[in-house]
Short mmCIF file of C-alpha atoms and ligand atoms in Angstrom, two decimals:
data_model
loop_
_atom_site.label_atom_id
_atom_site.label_comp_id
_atom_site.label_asym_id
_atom_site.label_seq_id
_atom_site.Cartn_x
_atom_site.Cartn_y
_atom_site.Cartn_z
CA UNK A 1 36.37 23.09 -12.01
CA UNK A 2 34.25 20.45 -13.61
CA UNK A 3 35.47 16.67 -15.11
CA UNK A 4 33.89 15.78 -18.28
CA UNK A 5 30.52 13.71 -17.72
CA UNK A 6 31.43 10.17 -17.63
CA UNK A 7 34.54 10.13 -15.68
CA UNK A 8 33.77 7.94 -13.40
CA UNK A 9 31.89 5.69 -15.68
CA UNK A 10 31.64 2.31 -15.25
CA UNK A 11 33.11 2.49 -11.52
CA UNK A 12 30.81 1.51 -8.52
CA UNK A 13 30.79 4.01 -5.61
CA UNK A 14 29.53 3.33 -1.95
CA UNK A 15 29.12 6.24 -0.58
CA UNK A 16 28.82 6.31 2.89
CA UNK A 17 27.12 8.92 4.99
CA UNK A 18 27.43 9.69 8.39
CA UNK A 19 25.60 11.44 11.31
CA UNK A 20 27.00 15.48 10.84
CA UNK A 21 24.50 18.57 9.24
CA UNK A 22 26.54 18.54 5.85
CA UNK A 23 24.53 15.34 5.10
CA UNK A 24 21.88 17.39 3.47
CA UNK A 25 25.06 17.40 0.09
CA UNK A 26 24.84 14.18 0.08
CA UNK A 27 21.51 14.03 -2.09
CA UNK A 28 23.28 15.89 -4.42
CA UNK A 29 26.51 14.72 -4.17
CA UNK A 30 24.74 11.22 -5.16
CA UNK A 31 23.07 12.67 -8.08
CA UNK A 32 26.80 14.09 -9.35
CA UNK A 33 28.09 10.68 -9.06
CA UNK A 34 25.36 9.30 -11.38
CA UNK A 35 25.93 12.12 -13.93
CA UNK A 36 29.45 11.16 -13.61
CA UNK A 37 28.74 7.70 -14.52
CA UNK A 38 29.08 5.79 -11.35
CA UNK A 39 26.99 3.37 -9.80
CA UNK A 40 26.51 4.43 -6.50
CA UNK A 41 25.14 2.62 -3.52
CA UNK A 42 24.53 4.15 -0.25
CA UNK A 43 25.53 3.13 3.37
CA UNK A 44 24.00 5.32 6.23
CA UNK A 45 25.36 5.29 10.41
CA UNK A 46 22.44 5.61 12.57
CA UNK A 47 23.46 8.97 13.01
CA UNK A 48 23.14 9.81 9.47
CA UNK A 49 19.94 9.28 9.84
CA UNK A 50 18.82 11.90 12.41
CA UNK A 51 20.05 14.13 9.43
CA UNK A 52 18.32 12.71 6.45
CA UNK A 53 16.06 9.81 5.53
CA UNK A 54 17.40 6.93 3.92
CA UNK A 55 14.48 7.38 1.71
CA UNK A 56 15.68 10.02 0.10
CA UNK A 57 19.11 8.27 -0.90
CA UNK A 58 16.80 4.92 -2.03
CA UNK A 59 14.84 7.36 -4.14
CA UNK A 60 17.52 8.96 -5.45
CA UNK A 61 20.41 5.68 -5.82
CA UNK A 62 16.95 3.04 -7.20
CA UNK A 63 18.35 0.84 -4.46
CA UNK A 64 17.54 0.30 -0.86
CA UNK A 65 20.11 2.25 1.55
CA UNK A 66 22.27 -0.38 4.05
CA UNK A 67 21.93 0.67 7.50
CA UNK A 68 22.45 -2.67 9.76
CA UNK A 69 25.68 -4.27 9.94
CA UNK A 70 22.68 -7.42 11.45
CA UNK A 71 20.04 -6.82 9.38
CA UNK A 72 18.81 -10.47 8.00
CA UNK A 73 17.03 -9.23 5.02
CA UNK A 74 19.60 -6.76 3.99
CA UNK A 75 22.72 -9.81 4.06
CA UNK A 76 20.26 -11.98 2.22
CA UNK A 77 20.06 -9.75 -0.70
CA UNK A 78 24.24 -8.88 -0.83
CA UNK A 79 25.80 -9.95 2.49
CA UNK A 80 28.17 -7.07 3.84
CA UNK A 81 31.14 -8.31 2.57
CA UNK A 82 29.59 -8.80 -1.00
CA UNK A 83 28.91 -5.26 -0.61
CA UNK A 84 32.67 -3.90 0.42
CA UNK A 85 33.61 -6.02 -2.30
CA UNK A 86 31.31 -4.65 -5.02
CA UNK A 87 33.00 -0.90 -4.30
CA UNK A 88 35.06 -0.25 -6.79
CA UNK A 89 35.70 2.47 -3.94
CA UNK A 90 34.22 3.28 -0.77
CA UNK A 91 33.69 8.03 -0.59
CA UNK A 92 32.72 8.66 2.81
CA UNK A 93 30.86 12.01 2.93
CA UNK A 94 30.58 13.41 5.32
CA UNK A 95 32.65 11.77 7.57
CA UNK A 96 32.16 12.79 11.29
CA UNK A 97 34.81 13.48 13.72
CA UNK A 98 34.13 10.21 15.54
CA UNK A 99 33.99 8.06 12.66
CA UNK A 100 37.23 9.14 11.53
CA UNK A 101 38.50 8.04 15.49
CA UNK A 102 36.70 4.84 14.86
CA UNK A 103 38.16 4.10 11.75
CA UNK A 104 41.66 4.95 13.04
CA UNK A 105 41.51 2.47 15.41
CA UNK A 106 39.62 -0.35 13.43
CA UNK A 107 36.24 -0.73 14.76
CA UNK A 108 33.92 -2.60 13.44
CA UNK A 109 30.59 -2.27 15.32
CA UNK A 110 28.65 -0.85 12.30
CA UNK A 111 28.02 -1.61 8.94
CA UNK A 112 29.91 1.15 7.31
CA UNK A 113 33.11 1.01 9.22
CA UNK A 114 32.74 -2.94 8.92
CA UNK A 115 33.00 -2.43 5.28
CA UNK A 116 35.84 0.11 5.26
CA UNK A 117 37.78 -2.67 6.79
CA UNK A 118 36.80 -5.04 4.48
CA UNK A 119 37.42 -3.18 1.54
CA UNK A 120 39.65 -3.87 -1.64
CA UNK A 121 39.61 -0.79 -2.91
CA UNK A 122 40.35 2.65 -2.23
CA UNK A 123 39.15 4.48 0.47
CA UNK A 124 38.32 7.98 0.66
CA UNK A 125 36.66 10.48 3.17
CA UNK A 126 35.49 14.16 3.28
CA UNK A 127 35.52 15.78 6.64
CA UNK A 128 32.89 17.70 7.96
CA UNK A 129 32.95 19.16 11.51
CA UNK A 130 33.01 22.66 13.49
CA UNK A 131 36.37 24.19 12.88
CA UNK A 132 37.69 23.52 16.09
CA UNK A 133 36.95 19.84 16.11
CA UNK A 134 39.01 19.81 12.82
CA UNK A 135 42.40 21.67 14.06
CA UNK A 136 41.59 19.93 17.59
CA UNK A 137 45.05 17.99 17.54
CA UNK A 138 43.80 14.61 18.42
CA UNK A 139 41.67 14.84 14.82
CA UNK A 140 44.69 16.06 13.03
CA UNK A 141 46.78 12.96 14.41
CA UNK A 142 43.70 10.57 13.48
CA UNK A 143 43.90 12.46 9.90
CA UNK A 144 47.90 11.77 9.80
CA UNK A 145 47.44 8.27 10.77
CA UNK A 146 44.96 7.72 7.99
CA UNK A 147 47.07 9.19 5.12
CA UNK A 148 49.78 6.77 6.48
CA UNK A 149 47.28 4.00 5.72
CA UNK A 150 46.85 4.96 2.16
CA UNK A 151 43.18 6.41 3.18
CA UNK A 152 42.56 9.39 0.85
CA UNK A 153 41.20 12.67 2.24
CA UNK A 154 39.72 15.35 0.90
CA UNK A 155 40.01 18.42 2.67
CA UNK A 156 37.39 20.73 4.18
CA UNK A 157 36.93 23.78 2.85
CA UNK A 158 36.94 27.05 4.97
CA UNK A 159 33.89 29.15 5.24
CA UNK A 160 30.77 29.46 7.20
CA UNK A 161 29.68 26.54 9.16
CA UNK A 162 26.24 25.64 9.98
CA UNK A 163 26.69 26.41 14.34
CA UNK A 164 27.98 29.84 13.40
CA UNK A 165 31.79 29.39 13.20
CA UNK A 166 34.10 31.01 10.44
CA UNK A 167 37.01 28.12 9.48
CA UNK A 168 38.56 25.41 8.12
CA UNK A 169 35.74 22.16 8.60
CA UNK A 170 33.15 22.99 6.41
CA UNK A 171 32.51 19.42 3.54
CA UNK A 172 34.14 20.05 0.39
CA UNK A 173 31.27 20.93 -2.15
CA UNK A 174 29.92 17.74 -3.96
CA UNK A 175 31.14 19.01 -7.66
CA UNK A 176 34.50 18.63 -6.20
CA UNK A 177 34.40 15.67 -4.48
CA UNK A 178 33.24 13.88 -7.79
CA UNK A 179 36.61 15.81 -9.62
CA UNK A 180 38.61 14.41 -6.57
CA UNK A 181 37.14 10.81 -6.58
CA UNK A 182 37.27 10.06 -10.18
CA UNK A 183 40.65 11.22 -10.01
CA UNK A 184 41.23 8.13 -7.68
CA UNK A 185 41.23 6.38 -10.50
CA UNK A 186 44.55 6.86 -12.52
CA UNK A 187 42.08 8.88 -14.26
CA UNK A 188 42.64 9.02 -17.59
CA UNK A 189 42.93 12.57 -17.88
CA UNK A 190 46.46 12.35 -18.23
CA UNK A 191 46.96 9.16 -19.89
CA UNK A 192 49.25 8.64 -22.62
CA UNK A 193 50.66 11.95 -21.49
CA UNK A 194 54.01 12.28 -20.10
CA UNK A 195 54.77 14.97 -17.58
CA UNK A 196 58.05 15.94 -16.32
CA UNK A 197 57.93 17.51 -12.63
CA UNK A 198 61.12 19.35 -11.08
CA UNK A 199 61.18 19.57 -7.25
CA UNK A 200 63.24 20.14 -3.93
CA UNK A 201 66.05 22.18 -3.72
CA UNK A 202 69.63 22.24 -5.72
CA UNK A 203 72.88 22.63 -4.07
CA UNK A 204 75.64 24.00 -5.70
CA UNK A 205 79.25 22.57 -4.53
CA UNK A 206 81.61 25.43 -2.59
CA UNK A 207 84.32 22.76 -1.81
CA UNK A 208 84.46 18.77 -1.52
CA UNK A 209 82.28 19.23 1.62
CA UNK A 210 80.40 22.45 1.30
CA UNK A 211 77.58 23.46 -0.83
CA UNK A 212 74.98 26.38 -1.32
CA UNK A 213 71.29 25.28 -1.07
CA UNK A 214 68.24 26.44 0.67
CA UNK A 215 64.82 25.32 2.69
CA UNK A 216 62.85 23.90 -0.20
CA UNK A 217 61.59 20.58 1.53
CA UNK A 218 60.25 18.80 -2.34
CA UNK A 219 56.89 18.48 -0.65
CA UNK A 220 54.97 20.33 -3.54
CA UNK A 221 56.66 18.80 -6.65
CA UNK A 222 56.36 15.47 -5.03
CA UNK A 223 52.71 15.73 -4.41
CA UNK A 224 52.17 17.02 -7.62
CA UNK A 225 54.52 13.88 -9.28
CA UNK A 226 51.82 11.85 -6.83
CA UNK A 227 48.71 13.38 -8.58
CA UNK A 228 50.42 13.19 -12.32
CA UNK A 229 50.83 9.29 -11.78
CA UNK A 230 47.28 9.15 -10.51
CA UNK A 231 46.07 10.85 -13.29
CA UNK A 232 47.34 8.48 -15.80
CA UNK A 233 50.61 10.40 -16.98
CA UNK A 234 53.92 8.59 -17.58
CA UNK A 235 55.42 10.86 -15.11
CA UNK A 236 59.36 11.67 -14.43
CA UNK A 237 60.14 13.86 -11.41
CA UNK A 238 63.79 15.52 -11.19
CA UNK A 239 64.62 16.25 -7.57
CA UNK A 240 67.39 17.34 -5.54
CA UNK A 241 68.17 16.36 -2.10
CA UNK A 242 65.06 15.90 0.01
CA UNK A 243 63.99 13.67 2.73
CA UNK A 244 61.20 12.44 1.10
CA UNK A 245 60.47 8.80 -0.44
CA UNK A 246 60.31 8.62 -4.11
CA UNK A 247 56.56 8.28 -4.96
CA UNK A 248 55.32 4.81 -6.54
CA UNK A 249 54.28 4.79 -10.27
CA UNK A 250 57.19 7.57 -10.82
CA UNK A 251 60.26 7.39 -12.17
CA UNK A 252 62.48 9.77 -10.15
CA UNK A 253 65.63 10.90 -11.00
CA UNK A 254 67.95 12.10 -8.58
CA UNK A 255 70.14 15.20 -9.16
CA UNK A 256 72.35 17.43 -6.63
CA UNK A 257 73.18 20.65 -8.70
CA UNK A 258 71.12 23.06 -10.92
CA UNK A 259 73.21 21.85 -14.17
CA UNK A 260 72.75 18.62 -13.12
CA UNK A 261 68.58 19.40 -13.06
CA UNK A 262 69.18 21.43 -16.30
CA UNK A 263 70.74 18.63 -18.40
CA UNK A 264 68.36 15.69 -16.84
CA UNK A 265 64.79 18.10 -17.68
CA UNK A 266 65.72 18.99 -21.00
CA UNK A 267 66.98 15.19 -21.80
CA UNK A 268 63.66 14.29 -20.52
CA UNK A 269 60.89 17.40 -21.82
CA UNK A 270 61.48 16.24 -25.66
CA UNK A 271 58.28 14.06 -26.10
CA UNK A 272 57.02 15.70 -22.62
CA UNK A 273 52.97 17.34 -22.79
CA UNK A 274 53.49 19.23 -19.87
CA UNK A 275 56.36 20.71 -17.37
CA UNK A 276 55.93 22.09 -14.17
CA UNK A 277 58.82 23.43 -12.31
CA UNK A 278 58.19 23.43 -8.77
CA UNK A 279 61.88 23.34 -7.62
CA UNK A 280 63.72 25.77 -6.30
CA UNK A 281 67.02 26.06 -8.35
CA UNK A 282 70.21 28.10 -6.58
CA UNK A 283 70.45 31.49 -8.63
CA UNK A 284 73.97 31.58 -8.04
CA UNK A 285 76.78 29.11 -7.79
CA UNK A 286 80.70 29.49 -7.20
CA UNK A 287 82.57 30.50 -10.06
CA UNK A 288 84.85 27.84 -9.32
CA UNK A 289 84.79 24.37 -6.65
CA UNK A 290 87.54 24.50 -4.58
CA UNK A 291 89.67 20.78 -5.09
CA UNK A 292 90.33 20.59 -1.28
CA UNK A 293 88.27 21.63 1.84
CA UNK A 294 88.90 25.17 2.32
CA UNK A 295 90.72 25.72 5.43
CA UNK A 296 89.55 27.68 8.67
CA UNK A 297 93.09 28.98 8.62
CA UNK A 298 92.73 31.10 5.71
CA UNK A 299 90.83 33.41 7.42
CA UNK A 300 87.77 35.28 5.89
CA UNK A 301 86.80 33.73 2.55
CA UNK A 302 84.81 35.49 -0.14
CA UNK A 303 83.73 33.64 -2.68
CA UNK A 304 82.70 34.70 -6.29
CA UNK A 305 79.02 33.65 -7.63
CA UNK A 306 77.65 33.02 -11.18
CA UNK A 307 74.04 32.56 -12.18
CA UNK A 308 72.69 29.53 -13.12
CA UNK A 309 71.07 29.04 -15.94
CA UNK A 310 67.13 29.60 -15.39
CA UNK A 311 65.95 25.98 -16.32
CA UNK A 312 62.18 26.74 -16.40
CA UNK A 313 62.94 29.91 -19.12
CA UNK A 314 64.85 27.23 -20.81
CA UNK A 315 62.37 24.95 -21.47
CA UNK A 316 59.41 27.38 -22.49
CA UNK A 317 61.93 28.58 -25.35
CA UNK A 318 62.18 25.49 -26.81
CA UNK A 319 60.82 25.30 -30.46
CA UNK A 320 58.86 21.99 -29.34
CA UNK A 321 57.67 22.98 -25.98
CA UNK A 322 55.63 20.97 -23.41
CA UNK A 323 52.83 23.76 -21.56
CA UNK A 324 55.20 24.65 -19.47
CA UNK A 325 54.39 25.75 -15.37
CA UNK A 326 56.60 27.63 -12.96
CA UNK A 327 56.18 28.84 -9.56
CA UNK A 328 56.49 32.42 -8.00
CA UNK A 329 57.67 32.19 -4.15
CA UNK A 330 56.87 35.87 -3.26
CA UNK A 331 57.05 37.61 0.14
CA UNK A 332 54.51 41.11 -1.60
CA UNK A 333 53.15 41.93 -4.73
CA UNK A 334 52.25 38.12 -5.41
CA UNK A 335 50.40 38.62 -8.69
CA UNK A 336 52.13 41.48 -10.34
CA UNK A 337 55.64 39.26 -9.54
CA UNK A 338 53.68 36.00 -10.86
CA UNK A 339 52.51 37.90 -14.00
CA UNK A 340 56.26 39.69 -14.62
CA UNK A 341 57.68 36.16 -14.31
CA UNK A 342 55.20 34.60 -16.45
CA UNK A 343 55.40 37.66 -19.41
CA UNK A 344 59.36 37.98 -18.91
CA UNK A 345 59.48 33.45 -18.57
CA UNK A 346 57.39 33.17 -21.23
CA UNK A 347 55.08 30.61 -19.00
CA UNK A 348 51.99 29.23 -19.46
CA UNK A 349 50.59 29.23 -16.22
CA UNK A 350 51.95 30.81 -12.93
CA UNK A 351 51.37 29.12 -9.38
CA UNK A 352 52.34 31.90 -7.40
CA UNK A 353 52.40 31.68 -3.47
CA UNK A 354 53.25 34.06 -0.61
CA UNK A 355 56.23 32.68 1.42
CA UNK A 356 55.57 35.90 4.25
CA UNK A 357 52.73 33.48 5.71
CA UNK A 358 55.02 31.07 7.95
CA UNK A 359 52.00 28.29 7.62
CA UNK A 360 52.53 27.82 3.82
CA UNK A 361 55.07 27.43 1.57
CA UNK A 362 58.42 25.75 2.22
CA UNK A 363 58.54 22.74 4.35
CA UNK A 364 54.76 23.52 5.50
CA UNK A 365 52.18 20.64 4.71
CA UNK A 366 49.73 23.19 3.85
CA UNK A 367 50.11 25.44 0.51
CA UNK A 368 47.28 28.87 -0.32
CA UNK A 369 48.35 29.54 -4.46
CA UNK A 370 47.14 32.16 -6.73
CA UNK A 371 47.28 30.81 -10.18
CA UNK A 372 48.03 33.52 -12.89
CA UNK A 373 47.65 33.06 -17.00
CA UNK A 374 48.11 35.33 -19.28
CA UNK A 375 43.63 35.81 -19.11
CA UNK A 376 43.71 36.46 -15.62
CA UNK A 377 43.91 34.67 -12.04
CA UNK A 378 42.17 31.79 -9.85
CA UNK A 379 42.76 32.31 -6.19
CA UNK A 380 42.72 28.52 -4.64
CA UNK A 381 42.34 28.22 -0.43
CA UNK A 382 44.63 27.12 1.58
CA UNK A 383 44.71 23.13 1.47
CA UNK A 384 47.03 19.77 1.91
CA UNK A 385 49.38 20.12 -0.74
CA UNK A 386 48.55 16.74 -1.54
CA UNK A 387 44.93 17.55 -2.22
CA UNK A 388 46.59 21.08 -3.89
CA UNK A 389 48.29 19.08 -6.12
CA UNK A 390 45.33 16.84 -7.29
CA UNK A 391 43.60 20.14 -7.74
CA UNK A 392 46.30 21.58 -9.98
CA UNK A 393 46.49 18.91 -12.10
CA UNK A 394 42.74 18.80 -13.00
CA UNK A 395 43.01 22.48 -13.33
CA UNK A 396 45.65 21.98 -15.88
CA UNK A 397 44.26 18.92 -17.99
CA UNK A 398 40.30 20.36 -17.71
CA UNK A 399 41.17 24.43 -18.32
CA UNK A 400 43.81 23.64 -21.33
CA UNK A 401 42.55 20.88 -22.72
CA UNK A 402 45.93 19.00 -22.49
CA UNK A 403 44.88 15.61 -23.29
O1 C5P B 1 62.81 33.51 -10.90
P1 C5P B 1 62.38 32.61 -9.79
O2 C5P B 1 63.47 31.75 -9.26
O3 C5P B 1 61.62 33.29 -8.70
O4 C5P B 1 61.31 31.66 -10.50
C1 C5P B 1 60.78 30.56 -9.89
C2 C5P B 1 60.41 29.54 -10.93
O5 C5P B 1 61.46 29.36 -11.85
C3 C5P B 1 60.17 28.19 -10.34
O6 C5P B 1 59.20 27.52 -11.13
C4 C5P B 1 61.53 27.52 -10.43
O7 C5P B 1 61.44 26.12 -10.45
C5 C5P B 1 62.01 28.05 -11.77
N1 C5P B 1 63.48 28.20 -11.87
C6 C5P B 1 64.16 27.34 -12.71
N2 C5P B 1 65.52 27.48 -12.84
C7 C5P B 1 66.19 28.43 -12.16
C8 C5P B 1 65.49 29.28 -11.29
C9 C5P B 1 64.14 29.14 -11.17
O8 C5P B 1 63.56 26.47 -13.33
N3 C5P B 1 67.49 28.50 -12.30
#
């Protein structure tokens, strides 16, 4: 997945680096910035440099590396809060276990974490640390509390780690983290563009107090109406009944039933580049809505079901059609299911997932996707489906060109 060279031009990165072995990507994650376009700066923890020398990140940046939160010289030339205020954002990479616990709770006894708190703009961090420190719950809690604050994380990667270990912890690789950050940005990769997002579940009336639904918890189409936004798109997200918020920068449109998410998409997908259905519409509905509660006294009930119109189909046989995406919840078979829907759906793109594995899919924070075109398929790894969603989205806009 690559951004097009100077996506992040103009913008003034500080990255920071702290004390763990994935430090050694940092020299090149650097470099990527600059090709990017950035300005970057570079903040090391005295940890950070056990790892690598701050030489190598003043050779490489053209600027002397900040290392003293009390270093005279250093706040003569741009005082520490000149410097947080420079950042156009602040990329932490890698960020240690214990500087992620020290910026939950504030500190300020360095010069990096002295900065993130005097910030003004975004913040974000890429983990690095042995698997079990990262599922270790107190870091996942830290990690929660962060996201709470707005701080933006990007995800480790699973693989092989440095001490031996096979898992999740392992520093996203630096051509990524540049995709991620410059997304930050409201990139404009989507701007102009307007993108129309179902989500959640429908449910379909059986009586005044009654309905058919099912599990779908929204948290993928509203991650993905999240990453839209912050990609620049005028973006309009159609959901049923969740629990979630309605994201900022969105225009959100309740519904209830699947007619109800039928009429409101195709009112909306006229002038629309792209549509991605990620809701999970009833199949069926009762024939008819009883007027009155149905009584217990009438004994055994059965109850007559139509199918609802496909609303995903619909839109990909419009004459004007937006690219349009739909998802494949399967339980086997995930690609030759993704590919039948997307041949018989006539669908540009597929984002098919296996709902057997209890820790993705519905209500799960986590998502693992298989994306299928009609070329072939891209297996992503399991991540946030927050971080999934940013992902998705520059897969969209970079592979098909959409802007
Ligand atoms: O056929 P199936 O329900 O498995 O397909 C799932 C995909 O189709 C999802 O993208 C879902 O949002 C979409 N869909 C739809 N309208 C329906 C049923 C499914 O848009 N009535």
């Amino acid at each position: 997945m690559t951004l097009p060279i100077g996506s992040l031009s103009n913008k003034r990165v500080l990255l920071g680096i702290t004390g763990g072995i994935a430090a050694y990507k940092s020299a090149d994650l650097l470099r990527r910035l600059q090709t990017a376009g950035a300005e970057v700066r570079v903040v090391m923890t005295q940890a950070a440099t056990e790892f690598i020398t701050p030489l190598t990140f003043q050779a490489l940046s053209g600027h002397p590396v900040h290392l003293d939160l009390l270093d005279t010289a250093a706040e003569a030339a741009m005082g520490h809060i000149e410097l947080a205020r420079w950042a156009d954002v602040i990329l932490i990479a890698p960020a240690t276990a214990d500087f992620i616990a020290r910026l939950v709770h504030g500190e300020a006894g360095d010069l990096l974490s002295t900065l993130c708190l005097a910030r003004k703009g975004p913040l974000a961090i890429a983990p690095a640390m042995n698997q079990a420190m990262w599922s270790n719950a107190a870091t996942q809690h830290n990690i929660t509390a962060l996201q709470e604050r707005d701080i933006t994380i990007f995800d480790p990667a699973a693989g092989y780690q440095a001490c031996g270990d096979v898992g999740e912890g392992r520093m996203e690789e630096p051509e990524q983290l540049v995709a991620l950050t410059s997304a930050l940005f409201g990139s404009t990769l989507l701007a102009g563009q307007k993108v129309v997002i179902t989500a959640g579940p429908t449910q379909e009336a059986l009586d005044p107090v009654r309905y058919l639904s099912n599990h779908s918890s929204g948290k993928m189409g509203y991650a993905l109406a999240e990453a839209a936004a912050e990609a620049g798109a005028e973006t309009v997200l159609i959901s049923g009944p969740v629990a979630l918020a309605p994201p900022s920068r969105v225009r959100t449109i309740a519904v209830t039933s699947a007619q109800e998410m039928l009429d409101a998409s195709l009112q909306e997908v006229s002038d629309a580049t792209l549509f991605i259905a990620a809701a999970a519409v009833a199949d069926y509905r009762p024939t008819t809505v009883a007027n009155q509660k149905i009584k217990k006294s009438a004994g055994a009930v059965s109850l007559t079901l139509e199918k609802t119109t496909d609303i995903v189909a619909t839109v990909a046989g419009l004459e004007n059609r937006p690219f349009t995406v739909g998802f494949a919840a399967e339980t086997e078979n995930l690609v030759v299911h993704a590919r039948d829907k997307l041949e018989r759906k006539q669908l540009d793109l597929v984002i098919a997932n296996d709902v057997s594995d209890t820790r993705i899919g519905f209500g799960s924070d986590n998502n693992r996707v298989v994306l299928v075109t009609s070329d072939g398929e891209q297996e992503l790894p399991e991540m946030r489906k927050t971080q999934l969603a940013r992902e998705l989205i520059l897969y969209i806009c970079t592979r098909f060109a959409l802007n």
